[in-house]
Tab-separated table of C-alpha atoms and ligand atoms in Angstrom:
chain	number	residue	atom	x	y	z
A	1	MET	CA	0.000	0.000	0.000
A	2	THR	CA	1.411	3.403	-0.889
A	3	HIS	CA	1.525	6.184	1.687
A	4	HIS	CA	-1.205	7.984	-0.227
A	5	SER	CA	-3.582	5.033	-0.383
A	6	LEU	CA	-2.961	4.247	3.290
A	7	GLN	CA	-3.816	7.822	4.185
A	8	GLN	CA	-6.924	7.627	2.038
A	9	ALA	CA	-8.008	4.376	3.726
A	10	PHE	CA	-7.385	5.950	7.111
A	11	ARG	CA	-9.566	8.962	6.297
A	12	GLU	CA	-12.424	6.736	5.153
A	13	TYR	CA	-12.028	4.775	8.358
A	14	LEU	CA	-12.167	7.925	10.516
A	15	ALA	CA	-15.338	8.962	8.679
A	16	TRP	CA	-16.839	5.556	9.602
A	17	TRP	CA	-16.306	6.559	13.245
A	18	GLY	CA	-18.198	9.781	12.585
A	19	PHE	CA	-15.051	11.910	12.898
A	20	LYS	CA	-14.765	15.080	10.886
A	21	HIS	CA	-11.704	16.970	9.795
A	22	PHE	CA	-11.764	20.718	10.330
A	23	SER	CA	-9.259	23.214	9.088
A	24	SER	CA	-11.023	26.088	10.825
A	25	ASP	CA	-11.493	26.218	14.597
A	26	ARG	CA	-14.593	28.369	14.142
A	27	ASP	CA	-16.302	25.648	12.090
A	28	TYR	CA	-15.335	23.019	14.637
A	29	PHE	CA	-16.780	24.977	17.564
A	30	ALA	CA	-19.949	25.764	15.594
A	31	TRP	CA	-20.379	21.998	15.084
A	32	GLN	CA	-19.636	21.336	18.754
A	33	ARG	CA	-22.289	23.872	19.830
A	34	GLN	CA	-24.843	22.221	17.521
A	35	GLN	CA	-24.118	18.787	18.975
A	36	PHE	CA	-23.754	19.531	22.704
A	37	SER	CA	-26.180	21.182	25.077
A	38	SER	CA	-24.806	23.860	27.399
A	39	GLU	CA	-25.184	21.380	30.296
A	40	GLU	CA	-23.019	18.849	28.421
A	41	LEU	CA	-20.404	21.502	27.765
A	42	LYS	CA	-20.432	22.445	31.447
A	43	GLN	CA	-19.996	18.825	32.513
A	44	LEU	CA	-17.166	18.403	30.081
A	45	ALA	CA	-15.332	21.505	31.292
A	46	LEU	CA	-15.731	20.277	34.869
A	47	HIS	CA	-14.259	16.873	34.037
A	48	VAL	CA	-11.374	18.413	32.097
A	49	GLU	CA	-10.510	20.511	35.144
A	50	ARG	CA	-10.804	17.549	37.530
A	51	LYS	CA	-8.595	15.459	35.252
A	52	ARG	CA	-6.021	18.252	35.312
A	53	THR	CA	-5.942	18.620	39.063
A	54	GLY	CA	-7.243	15.322	40.446
A	55	ASP	CA	-6.144	11.703	40.734
A	56	CYS	CA	-6.561	8.594	38.593
A	57	ARG	CA	-10.287	8.293	39.433
A	58	ASP	CA	-10.837	11.727	37.914
A	59	GLU	CA	-8.866	10.711	34.862
A	60	ILE	CA	-10.922	7.546	34.394
A	61	ALA	CA	-14.136	9.553	34.904
A	62	PHE	CA	-13.007	11.955	32.169
A	63	TYR	CA	-12.282	9.184	29.645
A	64	ASP	CA	-15.556	7.454	30.554
A	65	LEU	CA	-17.454	10.647	29.867
A	66	ALA	CA	-15.539	11.291	26.631
A	67	ALA	CA	-16.520	7.772	25.456
A	68	GLN	CA	-20.263	8.524	25.577
A	69	PRO	CA	-21.627	7.830	22.054
A	70	LYS	CA	-22.982	11.334	21.724
A	71	LEU	CA	-19.701	12.927	22.755
A	72	TYR	CA	-16.853	10.911	21.320
A	73	PRO	CA	-17.261	11.701	17.585
A	74	VAL	CA	-17.144	15.408	18.366
A	75	LEU	CA	-14.434	15.288	21.024
A	76	TYR	CA	-12.133	12.922	19.232
A	77	SER	CA	-12.503	14.824	15.957
A	78	GLN	CA	-10.153	17.295	17.650
A	79	ARG	CA	-7.515	14.552	17.412
A	80	TYR	CA	-8.136	13.827	13.717
A	81	GLU	CA	-4.656	14.766	12.540
A	82	TYR	CA	-3.058	13.097	15.564
A	83	TYR	CA	-4.752	9.810	14.606
A	84	GLU	CA	-3.617	10.227	11.045
A	85	GLU	CA	-0.027	11.001	12.007
A	86	ILE	CA	0.368	8.210	14.564
A	87	GLY	CA	-1.771	5.686	12.701
A	88	VAL	CA	0.090	5.938	9.417
A	89	ARG	CA	3.523	5.945	11.094
A	90	THR	CA	2.754	2.949	13.300
A	91	THR	CA	1.293	0.929	10.447
A	92	ALA	CA	4.717	0.952	8.792
A	93	HIS	CA	6.064	-1.074	11.758
A	94	LEU	CA	3.328	-3.646	12.031
A	95	SER	CA	4.321	-5.965	9.213
A	96	GLN	CA	7.115	-7.695	11.202
A	97	ALA	CA	4.923	-8.330	14.261
A	98	LYS	CA	2.586	-11.212	15.050
A	99	ASP	CA	1.128	-10.364	18.470
A	100	VAL	CA	0.507	-6.693	19.152
A	101	LEU	CA	-0.504	-4.957	22.378
A	102	ASP	CA	-1.907	-1.427	22.269
A	103	PHE	CA	-1.582	-0.063	25.793
A	104	GLY	CA	-3.934	2.794	26.735
A	105	CYS	CA	-5.964	2.170	23.591
A	106	GLY	CA	-8.878	4.432	24.615
A	107	ILE	CA	-11.927	3.751	22.437
A	108	GLY	CA	-9.741	1.697	20.106
A	109	VAL	CA	-9.574	4.024	17.111
A	110	LEU	CA	-6.003	3.092	16.241
A	111	THR	CA	-6.147	-0.540	17.442
A	112	ILE	CA	-9.144	-1.349	15.232
A	113	PHE	CA	-7.519	0.256	12.231
A	114	TYR	CA	-4.404	-1.877	12.660
A	115	ALA	CA	-6.399	-5.081	13.241
A	116	ARG	CA	-8.497	-4.500	10.146
A	117	LEU	CA	-5.427	-3.862	8.014
A	118	PHE	CA	-3.590	-6.971	9.242
A	119	PRO	CA	-6.154	-9.790	9.678
A	120	GLU	CA	-3.390	-12.416	10.063
A	121	LYS	CA	-1.990	-10.767	13.218
A	122	ASN	CA	-3.418	-10.766	16.732
A	123	PHE	CA	-4.188	-7.529	18.503
A	124	ILE	CA	-5.156	-6.672	22.037
A	125	GLY	CA	-6.125	-3.232	23.264
A	126	VAL	CA	-5.954	-2.475	26.976
A	127	ASP	CA	-7.382	0.504	28.814
A	128	ARG	CA	-8.613	1.267	32.320
A	129	SER	CA	-11.617	3.332	31.229
A	130	PRO	CA	-14.564	0.862	31.223
A	131	ALA	CA	-16.746	3.033	28.979
A	132	SER	CA	-13.918	3.359	26.430
A	133	ILE	CA	-13.547	-0.415	26.312
A	134	VAL	CA	-17.313	-0.833	25.739
A	135	VAL	CA	-17.104	1.489	22.715
A	136	ALA	CA	-13.983	-0.267	21.407
A	137	ARG	CA	-15.660	-3.694	21.615
A	138	GLU	CA	-18.854	-2.461	19.952
A	139	ARG	CA	-16.954	-0.912	17.055
A	140	ALA	CA	-14.768	-3.998	16.575
A	141	ASP	CA	-17.896	-6.226	16.611
A	142	LYS	CA	-19.499	-4.062	13.949
A	143	LEU	CA	-16.599	-4.927	11.663
A	144	GLY	CA	-16.694	-8.620	12.658
A	145	LEU	CA	-13.016	-8.633	13.565
A	146	HIS	CA	-11.808	-11.930	15.058
A	147	ASN	CA	-8.143	-11.042	15.484
A	148	LEU	CA	-8.756	-8.390	18.113
A	149	ARG	CA	-9.891	-8.200	21.709
A	150	PHE	CA	-10.141	-5.435	24.262
A	151	GLU	CA	-9.576	-5.712	27.997
A	152	CYS	CA	-10.328	-3.293	30.770
A	153	VAL	CA	-7.183	-3.363	32.889
A	154	ASP	CA	-5.471	-0.756	35.021
A	155	VAL	CA	-1.823	-1.586	34.573
A	156	GLU	CA	-1.029	0.219	37.795
A	157	ALA	CA	-3.299	-2.122	39.747
A	158	GLU	CA	-2.933	-5.509	38.034
A	159	PRO	CA	-0.289	-7.079	35.826
A	160	LEU	CA	-0.735	-7.619	32.113
A	161	SER	CA	-0.604	-11.146	30.775
A	162	GLY	CA	0.736	-12.625	27.544
A	163	SER	CA	3.805	-11.991	25.427
A	164	TYR	CA	3.927	-9.558	22.537
A	165	ASP	CA	6.437	-8.935	19.830
A	166	LEU	CA	5.127	-5.403	19.383
A	167	VAL	CA	3.858	-3.103	22.122
A	168	VAL	CA	2.382	0.183	21.018
A	169	THR	CA	1.682	3.006	23.413
A	170	THR	CA	0.799	6.505	22.322
A	171	HIS	CA	-0.193	9.296	24.713
A	172	ALA	CA	-0.707	6.847	27.574
A	173	LEU	CA	2.637	6.406	29.365
A	174	VAL	CA	3.370	9.932	30.622
A	175	GLN	CA	-0.098	11.201	31.337
A	176	ALA	CA	0.950	14.079	33.610
A	177	GLU	CA	0.863	16.864	31.062
A	178	GLN	CA	1.460	19.556	33.674
A	179	ASP	CA	4.636	17.938	34.931
A	180	ARG	CA	7.533	20.121	33.825
A	181	GLY	CA	10.083	17.327	34.087
A	182	LEU	CA	13.702	17.431	35.078
A	183	PRO	CA	15.496	20.800	35.351
A	184	SER	CA	18.963	21.205	33.886
A	185	ARG	CA	21.976	21.267	36.229
A	186	SER	CA	22.081	25.054	36.137
A	187	TRP	CA	20.964	27.969	33.979
A	188	ARG	CA	24.317	27.711	32.109
A	189	THR	CA	23.605	24.344	30.546
A	190	PHE	CA	20.943	22.184	28.950
A	191	GLU	CA	22.480	19.089	30.534
A	192	ARG	CA	20.626	17.138	33.175
A	193	GLY	CA	22.636	15.726	36.048
A	194	ARG	CA	22.475	11.994	36.687
A	195	ASN	CA	20.417	12.403	39.815
A	196	LEU	CA	18.735	9.071	40.485
A	197	SER	CA	16.267	10.344	43.025
A	198	GLN	CA	15.067	13.107	40.651
A	199	GLN	CA	14.657	10.529	37.891
A	200	ARG	CA	12.789	8.160	40.185
A	201	SER	CA	10.561	10.974	41.385
A	202	PHE	CA	9.633	11.912	37.774
A	203	GLU	CA	8.866	8.289	36.904
A	204	GLU	CA	6.759	7.826	40.021
A	205	ARG	CA	4.760	11.029	40.015
A	206	THR	CA	3.889	10.684	36.309
A	207	GLY	CA	3.056	6.967	36.640
A	208	LEU	CA	5.701	6.184	34.022
A	209	ALA	CA	7.668	3.651	36.118
A	210	VAL	CA	4.848	1.266	36.859
A	211	ARG	CA	3.349	1.477	33.351
A	212	LEU	CA	6.635	0.994	31.559
A	213	ASP	CA	7.726	-1.868	33.843
A	214	GLY	CA	4.388	-3.550	33.163
A	215	LEU	CA	4.899	-3.232	29.393
A	216	CYS	CA	8.522	-4.438	29.505
A	217	ARG	CA	7.391	-7.580	31.341
A	218	VAL	CA	5.072	-8.631	28.481
A	219	MET	CA	7.397	-7.637	25.639
A	220	SER	CA	9.098	-10.683	24.104
A	221	SER	CA	12.915	-10.731	24.215
A	222	SER	CA	13.201	-9.875	20.523
A	223	GLY	CA	10.148	-7.615	20.620
A	224	ARG	CA	9.792	-3.948	19.894
A	225	ILE	CA	7.963	-1.100	21.531
A	226	ILE	CA	6.644	2.063	19.934
A	227	VAL	CA	6.310	5.012	22.272
A	228	SER	CA	5.023	8.475	21.502
A	229	GLU	CA	4.177	11.008	24.191
A	230	LYS	CA	3.807	14.698	24.750
A	231	THR	CA	7.457	14.926	25.688
A	232	ARG	CA	8.880	17.292	23.146
A	233	GLN	CA	10.373	19.673	25.753
A	234	LEU	CA	13.859	18.659	26.789
A	235	ALA	CA	12.917	18.652	30.484
A	236	ARG	CA	10.382	15.883	29.788
A	237	ARG	CA	12.183	14.221	26.900
A	238	VAL	CA	15.359	13.490	28.898
A	239	PRO	CA	13.710	11.650	31.820
A	240	LEU	CA	11.484	9.680	29.423
A	241	GLN	CA	14.513	8.647	27.365
A	242	ARG	CA	16.445	7.712	30.507
A	243	ALA	CA	13.489	5.657	31.750
A	244	LEU	CA	13.472	3.771	28.436
A	245	ALA	CA	17.249	3.301	28.328
A	246	ASN	CA	17.414	2.204	31.997
A	247	ARG	CA	15.114	-0.676	31.120
A	248	GLY	CA	17.430	-1.910	28.404
A	249	LEU	CA	15.473	-0.391	25.522
A	250	GLN	CA	17.550	0.836	22.613
A	251	LEU	CA	16.676	2.976	19.644
A	252	ALA	CA	15.859	0.867	16.598
A	253	GLU	CA	15.613	3.979	14.457
A	254	ARG	CA	16.204	7.680	14.803
A	255	PRO	CA	13.332	9.235	16.807
A	256	ALA	CA	10.985	11.323	14.679
A	257	LEU	CA	9.641	14.676	15.796
A	258	ILE	CA	6.026	14.890	14.879
A	259	ARG	CA	3.687	17.771	14.280
A	260	TYR	CA	-0.040	17.907	13.725
A	261	ARG	CA	-2.893	20.313	14.145
A	262	THR	CA	-5.586	19.974	16.753
A	263	VAL	CA	-8.350	22.433	17.339
A	264	GLU	CA	-6.821	25.700	18.524
A	265	GLU	CA	-3.174	24.728	18.200
A	266	VAL	CA	-0.406	23.213	16.181
A	267	VAL	CA	1.139	20.522	18.351
A	268	ASP	CA	4.822	19.721	18.301
A	269	ASP	CA	4.741	16.280	19.749
A	270	GLY	CA	6.660	13.097	20.177
A	271	PRO	CA	9.371	12.142	19.597
A	272	PHE	CA	8.048	8.936	18.057
A	273	TYR	CA	10.378	6.216	19.345
A	274	VAL	CA	10.784	2.719	17.920
A	275	LEU	CA	12.769	0.656	20.412
A	276	GLY	CA	14.076	-2.846	20.812
A	277	ARG	CA	16.113	-4.886	23.259
A	278	GLY	CA	19.393	-6.579	22.586
A	279	GLY	CA	21.509	-6.313	19.474
A	280	GLU	CA	24.155	-3.713	18.927
A	281	ALA	CA	23.111	-0.269	20.038
A	282	THR	CA	24.134	1.909	17.110
A	283	LEU	CA	22.033	4.987	17.700
A	284	ASN	CA	22.811	7.292	20.587
A	285	TRP	CA	20.222	9.024	22.711
A	286	ASP	CA	20.171	12.721	22.028
A	287	GLU	CA	19.822	14.823	25.181
A	288	GLY	CA	20.514	18.165	23.534
A	289	PRO	CA	18.046	20.861	22.516
A	290	GLU	CA	16.527	20.621	19.063
A	291	GLN	CA	17.704	22.709	16.171
A	292	ASP	CA	15.623	25.837	16.573
A	293	GLN	CA	14.417	28.822	14.605
A	294	GLY	CA	16.574	31.394	16.370
A	295	PRO	CA	18.193	33.887	14.000
A	296	PRO	CA	21.834	33.178	13.096
A	297	PHE	CA	24.349	35.220	15.055
A	298	ASN	CA	27.443	36.924	13.777
A	299	PRO	CA	29.041	39.046	16.546
A	300	ASP	CA	30.890	41.144	13.981
A	301	ALA	CA	27.770	42.075	12.038
A	302	VAL	CA	25.276	42.877	14.806
A	303	SER	CA	25.746	46.642	14.842
A	304	MET	CA	25.091	46.765	11.100
A	305	SER	CA	21.839	44.863	11.318
A	306	ALA	CA	19.650	47.816	12.373
A	307	GLY	CA	16.868	47.948	9.830
A	308	ASP	CA	13.824	48.916	11.835
A	309	VAL	CA	14.320	51.500	14.612
A	310	ASP	CA	11.674	49.799	16.754
A	311	MET	CA	13.419	46.460	16.605
A	312	PRO	CA	16.447	45.406	18.643
A	313	LEU	CA	19.641	44.793	16.672
A	314	TYR	CA	19.382	41.140	17.575
A	315	GLU	CA	16.719	39.142	19.400
A	316	ASN	CA	16.592	35.420	20.040
A	317	HIS	CA	14.091	33.601	22.260
A	318	TRP	CA	15.283	30.102	21.434
A	319	PRO	CA	17.868	27.797	23.039
A	320	SER	CA	20.348	28.917	20.368
A	321	ALA	CA	20.404	32.302	22.182
A	322	GLN	CA	22.876	30.640	24.552
A	323	GLY	CA	25.423	30.118	21.758
A	324	ALA	CA	24.912	33.725	20.648
A	325	TRP	CA	25.454	35.019	24.218
A	326	GLU	CA	28.590	32.895	24.551
A	327	GLY	CA	29.792	34.361	21.241
A	328	LEU	CA	29.525	38.003	22.386
A	329	LYS	CA	32.990	39.513	22.222
A	330	ASP	CA	34.628	41.189	25.260
A	331	ARG	CA	31.480	40.673	27.272
A	332	GLN	CA	31.248	43.010	30.292
A	333	VAL	CA	28.607	42.247	32.888
A	334	ILE	CA	26.973	45.417	34.249
A	335	ARG	CA	24.640	43.638	36.658
A	336	GLU	CA	23.425	40.113	37.070
A	337	THR	CA	21.138	38.088	39.289
A	338	THR	CA	20.712	34.362	39.736
A	339	ARG	CA	17.685	33.306	41.732
A	340	GLN	CA	15.485	30.418	42.543
A	341	ALA	CA	11.983	31.296	41.276
A	342	PRO	CA	8.992	30.296	43.443
A	343	ASP	CA	8.221	27.425	41.018
A	344	GLY	CA	11.699	25.898	41.516
A	345	ARG	CA	13.368	27.178	38.348
A	346	GLN	CA	16.784	28.712	38.684
A	347	VAL	CA	16.756	31.935	36.686
A	348	HIS	CA	19.675	34.061	35.621
A	349	ALA	CA	19.246	37.590	34.295
A	350	GLU	CA	22.207	39.554	33.027
A	351	ARG	CA	22.649	43.109	31.742
A	352	GLY	CA	25.900	43.724	29.986
A	353	SER	CA	27.783	45.276	27.126
A	354	SER	CA	29.897	43.964	24.339
A	355	ARG	CA	32.054	46.268	22.219
A	356	GLY	CA	29.759	49.292	22.618
A	357	LEU	CA	26.500	47.339	22.248
A	358	HIS	CA	24.206	46.508	25.129
A	359	TYR	CA	22.531	43.222	25.849
A	360	LEU	CA	20.101	41.504	28.158
A	361	TYR	CA	20.393	37.762	28.609
A	362	CYS	CA	17.995	35.601	30.537
A	363	ALA	CA	18.281	31.839	31.035
A	364	ASN	CA	16.633	29.280	33.262
A	365	THR	CA	16.863	25.605	34.175
A	366	PHE	CA	13.833	24.734	32.049
A	367	ASP	CA	15.722	25.570	28.869
A	368	GLN	CA	14.311	29.024	28.204
A	369	ARG	CA	16.824	31.444	26.789
A	370	GLN	CA	16.517	35.018	25.655
A	371	LEU	CA	19.082	37.424	24.260
A	372	VAL	CA	18.302	40.997	23.216
A	373	ILE	CA	20.961	43.361	21.855
A	374	VAL	CA	20.542	47.096	21.246
A	375	GLU	CA	22.768	50.150	20.709
A	376	GLU	CA	23.850	52.212	23.714
A	377	ALA	CA	21.229	54.919	22.984
A	378	ARG	CA	18.438	52.411	23.607
A	379	SER	CA	20.008	50.553	26.527
A	380	ALA	CA	17.522	52.029	29.052
A	381	MET	CA	14.843	49.735	27.683
A	382	LEU	CA	17.006	46.756	28.644
A	383	ASP	CA	17.324	48.102	32.206
A	384	GLU	CA	13.568	48.338	32.436
A	385	TYR	CA	13.204	44.835	31.099
A	386	TYR	CA	15.823	43.584	33.554
A	387	GLN	CA	13.864	45.081	36.484
A	388	GLU	CA	10.679	43.533	35.159
A	389	ILE	CA	12.323	40.092	35.177
A	390	LEU	CA	13.471	40.599	38.779
A	391	ARG	CA	9.965	41.660	39.837
A	392	GLY	CA	8.617	38.468	38.245
A	393	LEU	CA	10.931	36.415	40.450
A	394	THR	CA	9.632	37.622	43.809
B	1	SAM	C1	-4.808	10.261	25.890
B	1	SAM	S1	-5.590	8.698	25.888
B	1	SAM	C2	-4.829	7.974	24.491
B	1	SAM	C3	-5.686	6.908	23.859
B	1	SAM	C4	-5.085	6.263	22.617
B	1	SAM	N1	-3.773	5.700	22.837
B	1	SAM	C5	-5.024	7.263	21.503
B	1	SAM	O1	-3.912	7.654	21.179
B	1	SAM	O2	-6.055	7.661	20.986
B	1	SAM	C6	-4.779	7.863	27.235
B	1	SAM	C7	-5.445	6.546	27.591
B	1	SAM	O3	-4.563	5.807	28.446
B	1	SAM	C8	-5.385	5.141	29.395
B	1	SAM	N2	-4.569	4.796	30.580
B	1	SAM	C9	-3.839	5.656	31.326
B	1	SAM	N3	-3.262	5.006	32.347
B	1	SAM	C10	-3.628	3.716	32.239
B	1	SAM	C11	-3.354	2.561	33.023
B	1	SAM	N4	-2.615	2.635	34.130
B	1	SAM	N5	-3.874	1.368	32.634
B	1	SAM	C12	-4.642	1.316	31.525
B	1	SAM	N6	-4.953	2.390	30.754
B	1	SAM	C13	-4.449	3.576	31.103
B	1	SAM	C14	-6.479	6.148	29.684
B	1	SAM	O4	-7.617	5.535	30.268
B	1	SAM	C15	-6.768	6.735	28.317
B	1	SAM	O5	-7.773	6.067	27.632
């Protein structure tokens, strides 16, 4: 099957679920308002908030509500491009497998697609939301699929059984979206120290340890696991990667950064990891920041770059600002502060000059960097900005 025909088949399949693809948020919300009463919208907002702040019972209650037949086509249409992105990518890895486990399968959108495409392979979808499993079973029955079953299991409460040569888990391992992850060793670096108790704490508070251990136990010795989470930020990516590596999982291919649109935002997600155990590890884990869109920096050409009088000579809000700051020639610090912010970040703010130009640099242990350079005549604006940063730290 070509990529194009697979994508086409996937779109027809999503339409069978009642999912719609929207390129305009306004159209999506107009459809949502037609479908849901204001009471339903209120209930939904309440459950979203409880899921955000509550415990696993609140999370299960949210997914149970989202699986109601009236709600799921509308709610999960928001994830249309996510399904497409993950579904098509994962399909490319299914041909070598025989027994496949989809952990945290939800209502089974992806699991059923895979099972229908590969009738000679066995699939099992596992989720702890009972209402989601009811929907998944009903939809699979409608298609008369005999190579697929769904089980309602909470992996944190009971062990999984069986042995699988492919385990797939997407958006189900690191469910704590608010968790900021592991800070870097200091504001000067993107590196994370090898602090075992910090790593353990991340794995425990996000539920990653128990879920991943459960999956590793049912993965056959030559099996593979596909993992894709909302762990694009370095502070979350590093502890996830270390959790995978610490369990003997190695990269079978270079991780892919993925991007798709949901309602109201473009999501930079992933990476999409394909991992195996054993064999020669040839690919190294990358713990550095991604290539970013910061403007290139040439310290000798900054003063000539003034085009617009309202714009700084140079401005970079990306991790690459660190390299630019390090490249400033004859850097003289005028004032600097390094503080622990109330949320635990270590923040460094620095006002300085470099060969007649003035700069403000700000860096923190969650990988944010900012460098602004102006001519001396406009340096007062940097002082104001510096004070504003300090006020934000108290
Ligand atoms: C964001 S949804 C993702 C669903 C599906 N993988 C997809 O991509 O459409 C996360 C799912 O993981 C399930 N889940 C989270 N923790 C679980 C656990 N400990 N045991 C079983 N399922 C779990 C949730 O119930 C939820 O359905």
